Coordinates of C-alpha atoms and ligand atoms in Angstrom, one line a residue:
M222 CA 128.0 110.1 116.6
V223 CA 128.0 108.6 113.2
A224 CA 125.7 106.1 114.5
A225 CA 123.6 108.5 115.8
E226 CA 123.2 110.1 112.8
S227 CA 122.6 107.4 110.6
A228 CA 119.7 106.4 112.6
V229 CA 118.0 109.4 111.7
P230 CA 115.5 109.0 108.9
Q231 CA 117.0 110.9 105.8
T232 CA 113.8 110.2 103.7
A233 CA 110.3 110.0 103.8
C234 CA 110.7 106.6 103.3
D235 CA 113.4 105.7 105.7
Y236 CA 111.1 108.0 108.2
H237 CA 108.3 105.4 107.5
V238 CA 109.8 102.5 107.9
A239 CA 111.5 104.1 111.2
M240 CA 107.8 104.1 112.5
Q241 CA 106.8 101.5 114.7
V242 CA 103.2 101.6 113.2
D243 CA 100.5 100.9 116.6
L244 CA 98.7 97.7 115.5
R245 CA 95.9 98.7 118.1
E246 CA 95.4 101.9 117.4
S247 CA 91.6 102.8 116.4
W248 CA 90.7 104.5 112.8
W249 CA 87.9 105.7 111.5
I250 CA 85.5 104.5 108.3
G251 CA 83.0 107.8 108.3
G252 CA 81.3 107.7 111.6
V253 CA 82.7 103.9 112.1
E254 CA 85.2 103.4 114.5
V255 CA 87.4 100.7 114.2
P256 CA 89.4 99.7 117.0
T257 CA 92.3 97.7 115.6
R258 CA 94.5 98.4 112.2
L259 CA 93.7 94.9 111.2
V260 CA 90.5 93.9 108.8
L261 CA 89.7 90.1 108.3
A262 CA 89.4 89.4 104.5
P263 CA 86.0 88.6 102.7
M264 CA 86.7 85.2 101.3
A265 CA 83.9 83.5 99.8
G266 CA 83.4 79.8 100.9
V267 CA 85.7 81.1 104.0
S268 CA 84.2 83.8 105.6
V269 CA 80.7 82.1 107.7
Q270 CA 80.0 84.0 110.7
A271 CA 82.2 81.3 112.9
F272 CA 84.9 82.7 111.0
R273 CA 84.3 86.4 111.3
R274 CA 83.5 86.1 115.0
Q275 CA 87.0 84.3 115.6
G276 CA 88.6 87.0 113.8
R277 CA 87.1 89.5 116.3
R278 CA 88.3 87.6 119.0
F279 CA 91.7 87.2 117.8
G280 CA 92.2 91.2 117.1
A281 CA 90.6 92.1 113.7
G282 CA 89.1 95.1 114.1
L283 CA 86.9 95.0 111.2
V284 CA 85.4 91.7 109.9
C285 CA 83.6 91.4 106.4
S286 CA 80.8 88.8 104.9
E287 CA 81.7 87.4 101.8
M288 CA 80.5 88.6 98.9
V289 CA 76.8 88.5 98.5
S290 CA 74.7 88.9 95.0
C291 CA 72.6 91.6 94.5
A292 CA 70.4 89.6 91.8
G293 CA 69.7 87.0 94.9
I294 CA 68.9 90.1 96.9
E295 CA 66.9 91.7 94.4
H296 CA 64.7 88.1 94.2
R297 CA 64.9 87.8 97.7
N298 CA 66.7 84.3 97.6
E299 CA 65.9 82.9 100.7
K300 CA 69.7 81.3 100.8
T301 CA 70.9 84.8 99.7
L302 CA 69.5 86.3 102.3
G303 CA 71.1 84.0 105.0
Y304 CA 74.2 85.5 104.3
L305 CA 72.7 88.6 105.8
R306 CA 72.6 87.7 109.1
V307 CA 74.5 89.9 111.6
A308 CA 75.5 88.6 115.5
S309 CA 76.3 91.2 118.5
D310 CA 79.5 90.0 118.6
E311 CA 80.8 90.6 115.0
H312 CA 80.4 94.8 115.1
P313 CA 81.8 96.6 113.2
L314 CA 80.9 94.4 109.9
A315 CA 80.9 95.1 106.4
I316 CA 78.8 93.0 104.2
Q317 CA 80.0 92.7 100.9
I318 CA 77.4 93.1 97.3
F319 CA 78.2 92.7 93.8
G320 CA 76.7 93.5 91.1
S321 CA 76.2 95.8 87.9
D322 CA 73.2 97.5 88.0
P323 CA 73.5 100.8 89.7
V324 CA 69.5 100.9 91.2
A325 CA 69.5 97.3 92.0
M326 CA 72.7 97.4 94.1
G327 CA 71.2 100.5 95.8
E328 CA 68.2 98.3 96.9
A329 CA 70.3 95.2 98.0
A330 CA 72.6 98.1 100.1
R331 CA 69.2 99.4 101.5
L332 CA 68.3 95.2 103.1
V333 CA 72.1 95.2 104.1
E334 CA 71.7 98.4 105.9
A335 CA 68.4 97.5 107.7
T336 CA 70.4 93.9 108.7
G337 CA 72.8 95.4 111.0
A338 CA 75.9 96.1 108.9
D339 CA 78.1 98.8 110.0
I340 CA 79.6 99.6 106.2
V341 CA 78.2 98.6 102.7
D342 CA 81.0 96.9 100.9
I343 CA 81.1 97.1 97.5
N344 CA 83.1 94.0 95.1
F345 CA 85.1 95.6 92.5
G346 CA 87.3 92.8 92.6
C347 CA 86.2 89.7 92.0
P348 CA 88.2 88.1 89.0
V349 CA 85.8 85.0 88.4
R350 CA 84.5 84.5 85.2
K351 CA 80.7 83.5 86.7
V352 CA 80.8 87.0 88.0
T353 CA 82.8 89.1 85.8
K354 CA 80.2 88.2 82.5
T355 CA 77.8 89.6 84.3
G356 CA 79.6 92.7 84.1
A357 CA 80.4 92.7 87.8
G358 CA 83.3 92.4 89.9
A359 CA 86.9 93.4 88.8
T360 CA 85.3 94.1 84.9
L361 CA 83.9 97.6 86.7
I362 CA 87.2 98.7 87.1
D363 CA 87.1 99.1 83.2
D364 CA 84.0 100.9 83.2
P365 CA 84.3 103.5 85.5
A366 CA 81.4 105.5 84.8
L367 CA 79.2 102.9 85.5
A368 CA 81.5 101.7 88.8
C369 CA 80.9 105.6 90.0
R370 CA 76.9 105.4 89.4
I371 CA 77.0 102.3 91.5
V372 CA 79.0 103.4 94.1
A373 CA 76.9 107.1 94.3
S374 CA 73.7 104.6 94.0
V375 CA 74.4 103.1 96.9
A376 CA 75.8 106.0 99.1
A377 CA 72.6 107.9 98.2
A378 CA 70.5 104.8 99.9
V379 CA 72.3 104.4 102.7
D380 CA 73.2 106.4 105.6
V381 CA 76.2 104.0 106.7
P382 CA 79.7 104.6 105.2
I383 CA 80.2 102.6 101.7
S384 CA 83.7 101.0 100.9
V385 CA 84.7 99.4 97.7
K386 CA 87.4 97.0 97.3
L387 CA 89.6 96.3 94.2
R388 CA 92.5 95.2 92.5
R389 CA 95.0 97.3 90.4
G390 CA 93.1 96.7 87.1
V391 CA 91.9 94.1 84.7
R392 CA 95.2 93.3 83.0
N393 CA 98.7 92.4 83.9
G394 CA 100.6 95.5 85.0
S395 CA 97.5 97.8 85.1
R396 CA 97.4 100.9 86.8
D397 CA 94.0 101.6 86.4
C398 CA 93.2 101.7 90.3
L399 CA 94.6 104.6 90.6
T400 CA 92.4 106.7 87.9
V401 CA 89.4 104.6 89.0
G402 CA 90.1 105.0 93.1
P403 CA 90.0 108.8 93.4
Q404 CA 86.4 108.4 91.0
L405 CA 84.7 106.2 93.3
V406 CA 85.9 108.6 96.6
V407 CA 84.0 111.5 94.7
A408 CA 81.3 109.3 94.3
G409 CA 80.9 108.3 97.7
A410 CA 83.2 106.0 98.6
S411 CA 84.6 106.5 102.2
T412 CA 87.0 103.9 101.9
L413 CA 88.9 102.0 99.5
T414 CA 90.6 98.4 99.9
L415 CA 93.2 97.5 97.6
H416 CA 94.3 93.9 96.6
P417 CA 96.9 95.1 93.9
R418 CA 97.1 92.5 91.6
S419 CA 95.4 92.4 88.3
A420 CA 92.1 90.7 88.0
Q421 CA 94.2 88.6 85.2
Q422 CA 96.8 87.7 87.7
M423 CA 94.0 85.9 89.9
Y424 CA 96.4 84.7 93.0
T425 CA 99.7 84.2 91.0
G426 CA 102.2 86.5 91.6
T427 CA 102.9 88.7 94.5
A428 CA 100.2 92.1 95.7
D429 CA 102.2 95.0 94.5
P430 CA 102.2 97.2 97.6
Q431 CA 103.7 100.3 96.0
L432 CA 100.5 100.9 94.5
T433 CA 98.8 101.5 97.7
A434 CA 101.1 104.1 98.7
E435 CA 100.4 105.8 95.3
L436 CA 96.4 105.4 96.1
V437 CA 97.2 106.8 99.2
E438 CA 98.9 109.9 98.3
L439 CA 95.8 110.9 95.6
V440 CA 92.9 110.1 98.1
D441 CA 92.2 111.7 101.4
V442 CA 90.0 108.4 102.8
P443 CA 91.5 105.9 104.4
V444 CA 92.8 102.8 102.2
V445 CA 93.0 99.5 103.2
A446 CA 96.0 97.3 101.6
S447 CA 95.6 93.7 101.2
G448 CA 97.3 91.0 99.8
D449 CA 100.5 88.5 100.9
I450 CA 100.0 89.7 104.8
T451 CA 101.1 86.8 107.3
S452 CA 103.0 88.6 109.6
R453 CA 103.5 91.7 112.1
A454 CA 106.9 92.2 110.3
R455 CA 104.8 91.9 106.9
A456 CA 102.0 94.0 108.3
Q457 CA 104.4 96.7 109.9
A458 CA 106.5 97.0 106.8
V459 CA 103.0 97.7 104.7
L460 CA 101.9 100.0 106.7
A461 CA 104.6 102.2 107.1
T462 CA 105.5 102.0 103.8
T463 CA 102.3 102.5 102.2
G464 CA 100.9 105.1 104.6
A465 CA 97.8 102.9 104.5
A466 CA 95.1 103.1 107.5
A467 CA 94.8 99.7 108.0
V468 CA 96.1 95.9 106.4
M469 CA 93.4 93.4 105.4
V470 CA 94.7 89.3 106.0
G471 CA 92.8 86.6 103.8
R472 CA 94.4 83.2 103.4
G473 CA 96.8 83.9 106.2
A474 CA 94.0 83.4 108.6
Q475 CA 92.5 80.3 107.5
G476 CA 92.6 77.8 110.2
N477 CA 95.0 80.0 111.6
P478 CA 93.3 82.7 113.9
W479 CA 96.7 82.8 115.9
A480 CA 98.3 84.6 112.9
L481 CA 95.7 87.6 114.0
R482 CA 97.0 87.9 117.5
E483 CA 100.4 87.6 116.1
I484 CA 100.1 90.9 113.7
V485 CA 98.3 92.6 116.1
D486 CA 99.7 92.1 119.3
G487 CA 103.4 90.8 118.5
D488 CA 102.2 87.4 120.2
H489 CA 104.6 85.1 118.8
A490 CA 103.6 82.1 120.7
E491 CA 102.4 79.1 118.7
P492 CA 98.8 77.5 120.1
T493 CA 99.2 74.1 122.0
R494 CA 97.2 71.1 120.1
E495 CA 94.2 71.6 123.0
E496 CA 93.9 75.3 121.8
V497 CA 94.4 74.1 117.8
V498 CA 91.5 71.5 118.8
A499 CA 89.3 73.8 120.8
E500 CA 88.9 76.4 117.8
L501 CA 88.3 74.3 115.5
V502 CA 85.1 72.6 117.5
L503 CA 84.3 75.9 118.1
F504 CA 84.4 76.8 114.6
I505 CA 83.0 73.0 113.4
R506 CA 80.1 73.4 116.1
E507 CA 79.4 76.8 115.0
T508 CA 79.5 76.2 111.3
A509 CA 77.0 73.3 111.8
R510 CA 74.7 75.5 113.6
E511 CA 74.5 78.4 111.0
L512 CA 74.6 76.2 107.6
G513 CA 72.8 72.6 109.0
E514 CA 74.3 69.7 109.4
R515 CA 74.9 68.3 105.8
R516 CA 76.2 71.6 104.4
A517 CA 78.5 72.4 106.9
S518 CA 80.3 68.5 106.7
G519 CA 81.3 69.3 103.3
F520 CA 81.9 73.0 103.7
L521 CA 84.3 71.9 106.9
K522 CA 86.6 69.7 105.0
K523 CA 89.0 72.4 103.6
F524 CA 89.7 73.5 107.2
Y525 CA 91.0 70.4 108.7
G526 CA 93.7 70.7 106.9
W527 CA 94.1 74.5 107.2
Y528 CA 93.7 74.0 111.1
L529 CA 95.7 70.6 111.4
G530 CA 98.5 71.3 109.3
R531 CA 101.7 73.7 110.0
G532 CA 103.3 70.7 112.3
R533 CA 100.5 70.7 115.0
F534 CA 99.7 67.1 113.9
P535 CA 100.6 64.2 111.6
R536 CA 99.1 64.4 107.9
P537 CA 97.3 61.1 108.4
F538 CA 95.2 62.5 111.3
K539 CA 93.4 65.2 108.4
Q540 CA 93.2 62.6 106.0
E541 CA 91.3 60.2 109.1
L542 CA 88.8 63.2 109.6
V543 CA 88.0 64.1 106.1
V544 CA 86.5 60.6 105.6
L545 CA 84.2 60.5 109.0
G546 CA 80.7 61.2 107.9
S547 CA 79.1 63.9 110.4
T548 CA 80.7 66.9 112.4
L549 CA 80.4 64.8 115.7
E550 CA 82.2 62.2 115.0
V551 CA 85.1 64.9 113.4
E552 CA 84.2 66.2 117.1
R553 CA 84.7 63.3 118.7
R554 CA 88.1 62.4 117.0
L555 CA 88.9 65.7 117.5
I556 CA 88.8 65.8 121.5
A557 CA 90.1 61.9 121.8
A558 CA 93.4 63.2 120.3
A559 CA 93.8 66.0 122.4
P560 CA 91.4 65.9 125.4
G561 CA 92.7 68.7 127.5
A562 CA 90.5 70.6 124.8
L563 CA 87.6 70.2 126.5
P564 CA 87.2 72.8 128.9
L565 CA 89.0 75.1 126.9
I566 CA 85.9 74.4 124.4
D567 CA 83.4 74.9 127.1
E568 CA 84.9 78.4 128.1
L569 CA 84.9 79.2 124.5
E570 CA 81.1 78.4 124.5
R571 CA 80.4 80.3 127.6
E572 CA 81.7 83.6 125.7
L573 CA 79.5 83.5 122.6
P574 CA 76.6 85.9 123.1
S575 CA 73.5 84.3 124.2
G576 CA 70.5 84.5 121.5
D577 CA 72.3 83.8 118.4
E578 CA 71.7 80.6 117.6
V579 CA 71.5 79.9 114.0
T580 CA 70.1 77.2 112.1
L581 CA 68.7 78.4 108.6
E582 CA 70.4 76.7 105.6
L583 CA 73.2 79.1 104.0
P584 CA 74.7 78.5 100.3
I585 CA 78.2 78.4 100.0
S586 CA 79.6 80.3 96.7
A587 CA 82.2 79.5 94.7
Y588 CA 85.4 80.5 95.0
G589 CA 88.0 83.4 94.5
G590 CA 85.4 86.0 94.8
G591 CA 88.5 89.1 94.5
Ligands
LIG292 C1 89.0 81.7 98.6 C2 89.2 83.4 98.5 C3 88.1 83.7 98.4 C4 88.1 85.1 98.0 N1 86.8 85.8 98.4 C5 86.8 87.1 98.1 C6 85.0 87.7 98.2 O1 84.1 87.0 98.5 N2 85.3 89.3 98.2 C7 86.4 90.1 97.5 O2 86.3 91.2 97.9 N3 87.3 89.5 97.9 C8 87.4 87.8 98.2 N4 88.7 87.3 98.3 C9 90.3 87.8 97.9 C10 90.9 88.3 99.1 O3 89.5 89.0 100.1 C11 92.1 88.9 99.6 O4 92.0 90.2 98.9 C12 93.3 88.1 98.8 O5 93.0 86.8 99.2 C13 94.4 89.0 98.9 O6 94.5 88.9 100.5 P1 95.6 87.8 101.1 O7 97.0 87.6 100.2 O8 96.0 87.9 102.6 O9 95.0 86.3 101.0 C14 88.8 86.3 98.2 C15 90.0 85.1 98.1 C16 90.2 84.1 98.5 C17 91.5 83.2 98.5

């Protein structure tokens, strides 16, 4: 009897913890249905199309482009426009823009909508000086009136829903997201994503989901919880204790799409070497098509460590790959290490939608966008 009684939730918090949240449940951002409660984070220098497509295959319900400069869009910078390519297997997809001029942001949003994005995401989280010194990114949390004008201008410019991604505030310990967040919703945001670190913290310390829980109580739109989510247990705990509609996963998915599957489906199976090589080779091929060989060659180096680490391959193997001269050589070396990957690669290639060949040269922006 005692045991049965103690299993009954006594407080709201106990109740949330007792609930098993179904990550395969769909939810809505305005009129856009998001099929799972996992969102793949926007990451500058990471969120190329291959990353987003892979994220969808492994269970992300929503994927997001890295932050795209509104000024670049305004000036029709050819390279910036390259970020706005949307493939048929990416939907629903958010394209994230950053800038500080409401009119220009509205114009940029119009172009983003025209490219086929399902959601326009606004970056109020980037802590990097290159961005904040222009008055964009996380600094806008310090200027709620301007932040609201930006959101209102973007919302008026497009028919698709607007999402906003923000930090807890600019300075350590700040709780400004709790005053600014509700104002952004009134201005027209259909969802908020909170990364509850301060801009000053960059990526140090830990994200504080207590703030996410408080924000959820204050707004009547879905809130997405970002920060330090790397496992199903953590995702379940954050969803249950914050009341967030979804979790966002960033660094945990770098070179590790299997983490997404674990989070969404509870599938703990570690990938075989063949599976790792197959995913990495597909990633290399797609990225080379997207960025062109020269750019892809440098861009991909960090991914080798991310994929091959975690005890999957001996450390010197990664060192071998980063000094090879072309992505084709890397591919050959990988397949030599795991020949059984070949049929898996063929299968993955077959599943890609046809007609999505990508040949534009795209820029890689500085890291650290939010
Ligand atoms: C390399 C890198 C680049 C990032 N770029 C962006 C970005 O372009 N836009 C953005 O809103 N957040 C950006 N972020 C922040 C992530 O979206 C996410 O909020 C943060 O990393 C916390 O989640 P995590 O602990 O799951 O990584 C970036 C993070 C990293 C590590």
